[in-house]
Coordinates of C-alpha atoms and ligand atoms in Angstrom, one line a residue:
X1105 CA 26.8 3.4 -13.0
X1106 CA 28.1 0.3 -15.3
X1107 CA 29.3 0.7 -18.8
X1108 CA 26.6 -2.0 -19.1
X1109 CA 23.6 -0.5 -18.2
X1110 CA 21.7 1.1 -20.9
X1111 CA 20.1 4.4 -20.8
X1112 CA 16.6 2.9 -19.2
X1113 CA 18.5 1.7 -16.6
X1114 CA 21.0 4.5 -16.5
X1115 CA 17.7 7.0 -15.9
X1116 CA 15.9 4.8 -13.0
X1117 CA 15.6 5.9 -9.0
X1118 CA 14.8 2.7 -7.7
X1119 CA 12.8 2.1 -4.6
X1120 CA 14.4 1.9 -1.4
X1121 CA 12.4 -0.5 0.7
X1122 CA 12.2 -0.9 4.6
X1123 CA 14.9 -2.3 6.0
X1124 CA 14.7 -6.3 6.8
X1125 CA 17.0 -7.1 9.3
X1126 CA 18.7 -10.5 9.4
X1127 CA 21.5 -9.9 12.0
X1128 CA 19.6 -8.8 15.1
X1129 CA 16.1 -9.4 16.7
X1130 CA 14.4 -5.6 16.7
X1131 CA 10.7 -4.6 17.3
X1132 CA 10.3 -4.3 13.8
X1133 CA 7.6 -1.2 13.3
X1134 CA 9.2 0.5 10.2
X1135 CA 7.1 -1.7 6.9
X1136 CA 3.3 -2.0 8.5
X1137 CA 3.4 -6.1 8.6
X1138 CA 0.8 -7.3 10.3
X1139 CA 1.7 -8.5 14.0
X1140 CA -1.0 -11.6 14.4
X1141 CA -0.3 -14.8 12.2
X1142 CA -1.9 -15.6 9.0
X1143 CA -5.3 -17.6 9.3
X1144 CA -4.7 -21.3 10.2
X1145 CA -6.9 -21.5 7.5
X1146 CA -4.3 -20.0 5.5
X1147 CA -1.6 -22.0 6.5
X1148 CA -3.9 -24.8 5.6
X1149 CA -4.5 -24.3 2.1
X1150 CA -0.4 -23.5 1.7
X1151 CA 0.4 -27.1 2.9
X1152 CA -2.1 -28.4 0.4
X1153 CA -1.0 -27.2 -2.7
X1154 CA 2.9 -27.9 -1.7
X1155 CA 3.1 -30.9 -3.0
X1156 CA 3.3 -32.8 -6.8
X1157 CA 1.4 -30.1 -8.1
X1158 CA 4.4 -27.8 -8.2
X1159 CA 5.6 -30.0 -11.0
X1160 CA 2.8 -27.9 -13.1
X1161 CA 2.7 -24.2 -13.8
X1162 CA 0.1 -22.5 -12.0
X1163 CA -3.1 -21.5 -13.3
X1164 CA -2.0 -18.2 -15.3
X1165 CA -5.6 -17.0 -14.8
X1166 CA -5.3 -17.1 -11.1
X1167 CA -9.3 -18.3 -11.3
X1168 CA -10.1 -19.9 -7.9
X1169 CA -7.9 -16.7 -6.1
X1170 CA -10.1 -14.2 -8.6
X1171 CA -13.3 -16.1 -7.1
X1172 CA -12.8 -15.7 -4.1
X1173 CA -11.7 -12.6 -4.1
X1174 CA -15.2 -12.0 -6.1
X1175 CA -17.5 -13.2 -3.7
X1176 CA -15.2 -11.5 -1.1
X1177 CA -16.0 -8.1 -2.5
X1178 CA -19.5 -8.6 -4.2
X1179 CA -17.9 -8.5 -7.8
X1180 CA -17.7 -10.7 -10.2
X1181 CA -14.3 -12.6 -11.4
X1182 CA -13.8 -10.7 -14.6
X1183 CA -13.5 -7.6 -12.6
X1184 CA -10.6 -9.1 -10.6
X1185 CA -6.8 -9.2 -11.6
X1186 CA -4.3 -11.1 -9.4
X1187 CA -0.9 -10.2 -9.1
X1188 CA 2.5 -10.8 -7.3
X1189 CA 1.9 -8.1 -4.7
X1190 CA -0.1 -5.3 -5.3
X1191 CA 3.6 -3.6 -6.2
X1192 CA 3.3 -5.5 -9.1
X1193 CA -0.4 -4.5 -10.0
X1194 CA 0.1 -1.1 -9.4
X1195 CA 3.6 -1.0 -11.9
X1196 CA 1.4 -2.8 -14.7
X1197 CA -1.5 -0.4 -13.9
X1198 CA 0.5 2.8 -14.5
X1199 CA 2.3 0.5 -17.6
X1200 CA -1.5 0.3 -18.9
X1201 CA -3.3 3.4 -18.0
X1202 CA -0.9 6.5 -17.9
X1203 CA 1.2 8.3 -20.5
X1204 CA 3.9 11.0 -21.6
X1205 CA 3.5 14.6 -21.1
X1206 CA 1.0 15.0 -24.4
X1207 CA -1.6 13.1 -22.0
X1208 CA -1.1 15.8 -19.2
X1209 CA 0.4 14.5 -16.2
X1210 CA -0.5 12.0 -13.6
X1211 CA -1.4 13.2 -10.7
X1212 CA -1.1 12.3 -7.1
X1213 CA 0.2 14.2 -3.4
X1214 CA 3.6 15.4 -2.9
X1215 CA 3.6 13.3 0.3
X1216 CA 2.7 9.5 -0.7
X1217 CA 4.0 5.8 -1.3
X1218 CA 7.6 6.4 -2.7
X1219 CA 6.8 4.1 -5.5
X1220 CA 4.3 5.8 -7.8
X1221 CA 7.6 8.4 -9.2
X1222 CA 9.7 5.4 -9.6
X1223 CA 6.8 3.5 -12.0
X1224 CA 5.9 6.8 -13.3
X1225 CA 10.1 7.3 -14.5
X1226 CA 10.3 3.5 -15.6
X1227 CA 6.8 3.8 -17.8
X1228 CA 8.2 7.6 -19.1
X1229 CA 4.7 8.8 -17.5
X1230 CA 4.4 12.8 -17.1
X1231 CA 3.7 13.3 -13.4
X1232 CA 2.6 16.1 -11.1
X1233 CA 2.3 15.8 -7.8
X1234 CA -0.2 18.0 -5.5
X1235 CA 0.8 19.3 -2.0
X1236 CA -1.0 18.5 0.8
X1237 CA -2.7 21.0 2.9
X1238 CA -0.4 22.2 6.0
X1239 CA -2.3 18.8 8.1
X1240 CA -1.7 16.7 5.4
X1241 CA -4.6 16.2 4.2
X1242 CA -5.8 15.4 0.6
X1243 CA -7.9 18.6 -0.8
X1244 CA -9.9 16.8 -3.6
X1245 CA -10.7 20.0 -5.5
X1246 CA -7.3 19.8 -6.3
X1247 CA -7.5 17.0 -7.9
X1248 CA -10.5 17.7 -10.0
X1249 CA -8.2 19.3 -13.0
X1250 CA -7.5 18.3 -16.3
X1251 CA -4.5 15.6 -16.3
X1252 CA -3.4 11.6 -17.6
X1253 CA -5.1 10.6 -14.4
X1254 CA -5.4 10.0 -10.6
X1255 CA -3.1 7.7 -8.3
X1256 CA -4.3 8.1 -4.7
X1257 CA -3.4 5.7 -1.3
X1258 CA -6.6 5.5 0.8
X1259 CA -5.8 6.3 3.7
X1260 CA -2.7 8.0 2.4
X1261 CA 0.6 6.6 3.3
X1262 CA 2.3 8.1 5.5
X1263 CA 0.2 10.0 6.9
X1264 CA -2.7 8.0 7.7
X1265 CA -5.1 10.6 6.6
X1266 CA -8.0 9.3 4.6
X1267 CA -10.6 10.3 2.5
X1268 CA -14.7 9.9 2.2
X1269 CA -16.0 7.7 -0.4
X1270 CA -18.1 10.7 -1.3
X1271 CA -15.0 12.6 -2.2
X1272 CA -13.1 9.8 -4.2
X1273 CA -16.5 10.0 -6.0
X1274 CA -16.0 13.3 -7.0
X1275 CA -12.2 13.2 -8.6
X1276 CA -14.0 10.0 -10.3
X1277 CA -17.0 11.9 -11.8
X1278 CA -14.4 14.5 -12.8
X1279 CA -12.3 12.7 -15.2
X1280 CA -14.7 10.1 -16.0
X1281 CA -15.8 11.7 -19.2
X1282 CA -12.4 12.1 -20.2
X1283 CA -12.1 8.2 -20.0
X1284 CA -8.7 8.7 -17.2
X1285 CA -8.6 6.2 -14.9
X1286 CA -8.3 7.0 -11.3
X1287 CA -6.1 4.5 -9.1
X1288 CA -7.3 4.2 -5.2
X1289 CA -4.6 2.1 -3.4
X1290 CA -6.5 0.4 -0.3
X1291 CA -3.3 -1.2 0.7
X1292 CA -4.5 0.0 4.6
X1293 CA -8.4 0.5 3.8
X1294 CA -9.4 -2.8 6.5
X1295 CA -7.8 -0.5 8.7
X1296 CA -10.7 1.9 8.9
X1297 CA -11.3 3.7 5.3
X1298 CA -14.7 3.4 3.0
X1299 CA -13.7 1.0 0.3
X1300 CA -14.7 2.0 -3.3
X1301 CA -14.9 -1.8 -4.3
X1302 CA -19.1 -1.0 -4.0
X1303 CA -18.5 1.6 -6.8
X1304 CA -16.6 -0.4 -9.1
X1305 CA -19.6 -1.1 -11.3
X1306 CA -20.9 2.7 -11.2
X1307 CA -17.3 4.1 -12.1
X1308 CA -16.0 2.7 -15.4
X1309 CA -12.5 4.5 -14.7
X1310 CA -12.3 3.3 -11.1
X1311 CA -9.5 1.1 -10.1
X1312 CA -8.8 -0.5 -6.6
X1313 CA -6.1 -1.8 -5.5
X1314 CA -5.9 -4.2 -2.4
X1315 CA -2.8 -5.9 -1.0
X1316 CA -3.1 -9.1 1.4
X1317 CA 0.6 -7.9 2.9
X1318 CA -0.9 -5.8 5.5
X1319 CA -4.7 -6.7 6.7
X1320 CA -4.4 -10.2 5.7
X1321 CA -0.8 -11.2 7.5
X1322 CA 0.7 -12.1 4.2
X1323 CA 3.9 -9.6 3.2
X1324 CA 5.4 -13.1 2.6
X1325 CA 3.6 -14.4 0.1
X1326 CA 3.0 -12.1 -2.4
X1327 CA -0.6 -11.2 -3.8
X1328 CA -1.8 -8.1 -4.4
X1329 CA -5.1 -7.3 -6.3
X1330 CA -6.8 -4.9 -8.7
X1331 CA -10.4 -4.6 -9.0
X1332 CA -12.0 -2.9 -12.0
X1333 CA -14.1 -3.0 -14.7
X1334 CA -13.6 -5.5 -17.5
X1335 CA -11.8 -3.5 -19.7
X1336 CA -9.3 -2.4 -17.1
X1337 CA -9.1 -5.9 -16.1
X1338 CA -7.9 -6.8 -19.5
X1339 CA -5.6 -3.8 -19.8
X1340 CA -3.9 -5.4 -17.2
X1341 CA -3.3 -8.8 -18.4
X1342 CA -2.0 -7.6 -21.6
X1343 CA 0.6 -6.1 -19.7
X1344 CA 1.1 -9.2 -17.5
X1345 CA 1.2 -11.2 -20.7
X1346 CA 4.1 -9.3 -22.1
X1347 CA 6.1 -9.7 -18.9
X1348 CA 5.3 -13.1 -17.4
X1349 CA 2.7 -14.8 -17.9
X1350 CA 3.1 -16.9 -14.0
X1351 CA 3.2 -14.1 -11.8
X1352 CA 1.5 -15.4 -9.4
X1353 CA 2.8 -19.0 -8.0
X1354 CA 0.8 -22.1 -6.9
X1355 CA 1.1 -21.8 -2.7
X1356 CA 0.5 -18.5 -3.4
X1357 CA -2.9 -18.8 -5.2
X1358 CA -4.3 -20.9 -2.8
X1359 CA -2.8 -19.0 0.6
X1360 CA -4.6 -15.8 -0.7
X1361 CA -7.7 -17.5 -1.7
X1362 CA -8.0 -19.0 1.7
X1363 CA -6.9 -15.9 3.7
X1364 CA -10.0 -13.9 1.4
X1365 CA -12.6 -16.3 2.4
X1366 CA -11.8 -16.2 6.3
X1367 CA -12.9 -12.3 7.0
X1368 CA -14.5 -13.4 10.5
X1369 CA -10.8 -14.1 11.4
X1370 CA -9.2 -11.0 9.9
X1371 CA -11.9 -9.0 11.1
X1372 CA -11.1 -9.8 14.8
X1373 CA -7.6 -9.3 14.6
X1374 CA -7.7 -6.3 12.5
X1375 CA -10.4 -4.7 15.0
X1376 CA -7.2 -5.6 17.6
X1377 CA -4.6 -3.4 15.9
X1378 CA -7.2 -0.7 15.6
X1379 CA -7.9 -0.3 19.1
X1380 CA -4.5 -0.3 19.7
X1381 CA -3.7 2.3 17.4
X1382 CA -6.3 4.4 19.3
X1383 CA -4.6 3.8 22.4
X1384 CA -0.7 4.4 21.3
X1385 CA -2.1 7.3 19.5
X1386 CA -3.3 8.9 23.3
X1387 CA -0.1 7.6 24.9
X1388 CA 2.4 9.0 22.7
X1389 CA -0.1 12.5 22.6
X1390 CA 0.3 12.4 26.3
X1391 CA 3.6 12.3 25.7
X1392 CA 3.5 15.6 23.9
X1393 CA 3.7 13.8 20.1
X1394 CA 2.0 15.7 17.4
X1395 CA 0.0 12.4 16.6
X1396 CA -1.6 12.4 12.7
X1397 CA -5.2 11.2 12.9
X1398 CA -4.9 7.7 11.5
X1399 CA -7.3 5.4 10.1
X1400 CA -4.4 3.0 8.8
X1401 CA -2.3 0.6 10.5
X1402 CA 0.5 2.9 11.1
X1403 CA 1.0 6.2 12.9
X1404 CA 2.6 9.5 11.7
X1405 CA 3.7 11.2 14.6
X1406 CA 6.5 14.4 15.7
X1407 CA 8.0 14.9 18.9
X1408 CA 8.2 19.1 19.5
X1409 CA 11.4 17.9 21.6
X1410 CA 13.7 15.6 19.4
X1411 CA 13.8 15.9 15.7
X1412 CA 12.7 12.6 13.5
X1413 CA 16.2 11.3 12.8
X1414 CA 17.3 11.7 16.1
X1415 CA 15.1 10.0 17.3
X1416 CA 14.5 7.1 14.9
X1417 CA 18.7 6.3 15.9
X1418 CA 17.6 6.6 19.9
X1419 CA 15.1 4.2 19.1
X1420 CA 17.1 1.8 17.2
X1421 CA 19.6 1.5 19.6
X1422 CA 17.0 0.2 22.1
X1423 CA 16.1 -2.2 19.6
X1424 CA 12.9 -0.2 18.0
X1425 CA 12.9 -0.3 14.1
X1426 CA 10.7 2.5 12.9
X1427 CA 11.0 4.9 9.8
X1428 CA 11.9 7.9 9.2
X1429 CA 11.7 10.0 5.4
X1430 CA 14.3 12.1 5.2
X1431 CA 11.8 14.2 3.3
X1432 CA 10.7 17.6 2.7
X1433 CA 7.9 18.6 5.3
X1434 CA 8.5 15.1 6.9
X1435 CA 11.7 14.7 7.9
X1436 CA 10.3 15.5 11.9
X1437 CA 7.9 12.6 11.4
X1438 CA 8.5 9.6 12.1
X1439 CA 5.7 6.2 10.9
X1440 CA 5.2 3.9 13.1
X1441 CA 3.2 0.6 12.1
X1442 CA 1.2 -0.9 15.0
X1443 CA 2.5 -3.8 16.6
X1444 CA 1.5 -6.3 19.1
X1445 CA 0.3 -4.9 22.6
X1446 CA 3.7 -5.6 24.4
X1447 CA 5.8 -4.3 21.3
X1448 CA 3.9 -0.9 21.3
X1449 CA 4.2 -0.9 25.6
X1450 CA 8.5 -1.2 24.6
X1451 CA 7.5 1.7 22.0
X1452 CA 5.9 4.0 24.4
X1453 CA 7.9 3.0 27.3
X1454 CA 10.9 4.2 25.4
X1455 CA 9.6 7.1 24.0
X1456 CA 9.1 8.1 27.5
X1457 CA 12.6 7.6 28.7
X1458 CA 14.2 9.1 25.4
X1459 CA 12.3 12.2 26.2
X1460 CA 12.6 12.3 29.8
Ligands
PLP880 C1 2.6 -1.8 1.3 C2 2.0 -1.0 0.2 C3 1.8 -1.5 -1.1 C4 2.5 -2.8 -1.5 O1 2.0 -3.9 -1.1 P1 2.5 -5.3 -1.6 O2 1.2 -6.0 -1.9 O3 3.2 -5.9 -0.5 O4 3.4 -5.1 -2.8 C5 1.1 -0.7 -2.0 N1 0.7 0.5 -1.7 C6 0.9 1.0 -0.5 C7 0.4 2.4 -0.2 C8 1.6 0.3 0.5 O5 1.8 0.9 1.7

């Protein structure tokens, strides 16, 4: 606390992000980064626009990123927004959509991304959250109740777990005649969920949100989407546009625009990770691990023999960053993002000698 900090500040829980280390080389399996390079392709397009053009403020529109984007998803660019990581869409999405108590509360799962309390606390937003069922899995009935609206990861994070497309469509038929919006974060959906992007011009309330930090090889740069209708669109840059009107910068526009119109790249190496999720997830079963049944690229997993923080420090001292929530209900779990093939061969081959 700081004599300087006023009460907003005084009030917040901030979010505590993976740890980056800069001292020592680890296996780094603890913030779901992508193990394969962005597309050359990227890259490409990067070098291009780093040059006199920085002199000039970027295109506050984001238009040729929004484009792509469009004809990435079979939209068109008025029901795109661009932002600085989909962090930043998602706080101007709960800034645009959600309110206080008199509203009824937000709602989304006792056991999900960290971040949607702490944008909820900063934007006073009344929250409730839902408890998963005892395998973690999201019952949508539960979800079909009056409230301020609907903030759900698909698949959920940590856990993995994800939902139909049929039963997103029922929490959206729900509260669509109460005009509440309903938030599906796709941050891992490449990974192997149903993407509601096809729905977006059936579903007025519906809001996606995709990220190019994890399936497109880009935590680094920043660029996060929302796609919507119109109207949600433009609820989101009037929030922007009382923040910042630059969010998203020059190298930035053009590295996300070219990683969105190279799928046949991302598509192969995405297809990688998720046959070797499939093939962890049977070694470290074999093991004994409880193994969550993931269609992300991570894995939630318990060991019946070592407890989750325990065993996160006996894998860190080999060199093996993973993480751990200590968490009601989850502090035995421990979520491990999918690697490269030797990095998750280290992971299992340690597992096996810490429980030996
Ligand atoms: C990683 C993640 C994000 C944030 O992605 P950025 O675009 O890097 O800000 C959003 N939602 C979920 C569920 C995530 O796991």
């Amino acid at each position: 606390m700081s004599v300087y900090w006023n009460e907003r500040v005084r009030r917040l829980s901030p979010y505590v992000p993976g740890e980056q280390p800069r001292d020592r080389k680890f296996i780094k399996l603890n913030t779901n980064e992508n193990p394969y390079p962005p597309s050359p392709k990227v890259i490409e397009a990067i070098g291009r626009a780093a040059g006199d053009g920085l002199r000039l403020y970027p295109d506050p529109a984001c238009t040729e990123l929004r484009e792509a984007a469009a004809r990435r998803y079979g939209v068109r660019p008025e029901q795109v927004f661009a932002g600085n990581g989909s962090d930043e869409v998602l706080a101007f999405a709960f800034g645009a959509f959600f309110e206080g108590a008199a509203a009824g509360p937000v709602l989304f799962p006792d056991i999900t991304y960290s971040f949607y309390p702490v944008y909820a606390a900063l934007w006073n937003i009344s929250f409730r959250t839902i408890p998963l069922t005892e395998d973690f899995s999201v019952n949508v009935e539960d979800y079909r109740t009056p409230a301020g609206g609907v903030v759900l990861p698909n698949p959920n994070a940590p856990t993995g777990r994800a939902l139909s497309a049929q039963e997103i469509t029922s929490m959206l038929e729900y509260h669509a005649p109460y005009h509440k919006v309903v938030i599906i974060d796709e941050a891992y959906a490449a990974f192997g969920a149903e993407s509601m992007v096809p729905r977006t011009n059936k579903y007025p309330n519906l809001l996606t949100v995709h990220t190019l930090s994890k399936s497109a090889s880009l935590a680094g740069l920043r660029a996060g989407l929302a796609i919507g209708n119109e109207e949600l669109i433009g609820g989101l840059c009037r929030i922007r546009d009382s923040f910042n009107s630059y969010t998203v910068d020059r190298l930035a526009q053009a590295g996300a625009a070219a990683a969105l119109s190279d799928a046949a790249y991302y598509d192969e190496i995405n297809r990688r990770i998720i046959a070797s999720r499939e093939r962890v997830s049977a070694g470290l079963a074999e093991l004994g691990f409880t193994v969550i049944p993931s269609a992300a690229n991570f894995i939630f997993v318990r060991s019946p023999r070592m407890g989750g923080a325990d065993l996160f420090v006996r894998l860190r001292e080999r060199g093996i960053l993973v993480r751990h929530f200590n968490k009601p209900r989850i502090g035995d779990f421990l979520r491990i993002s999918i690697g490269s093939g030797k990095e998750m061969d280290a992971l299992l081959e340690a597992c096996g000698e810490i429980l030996k």
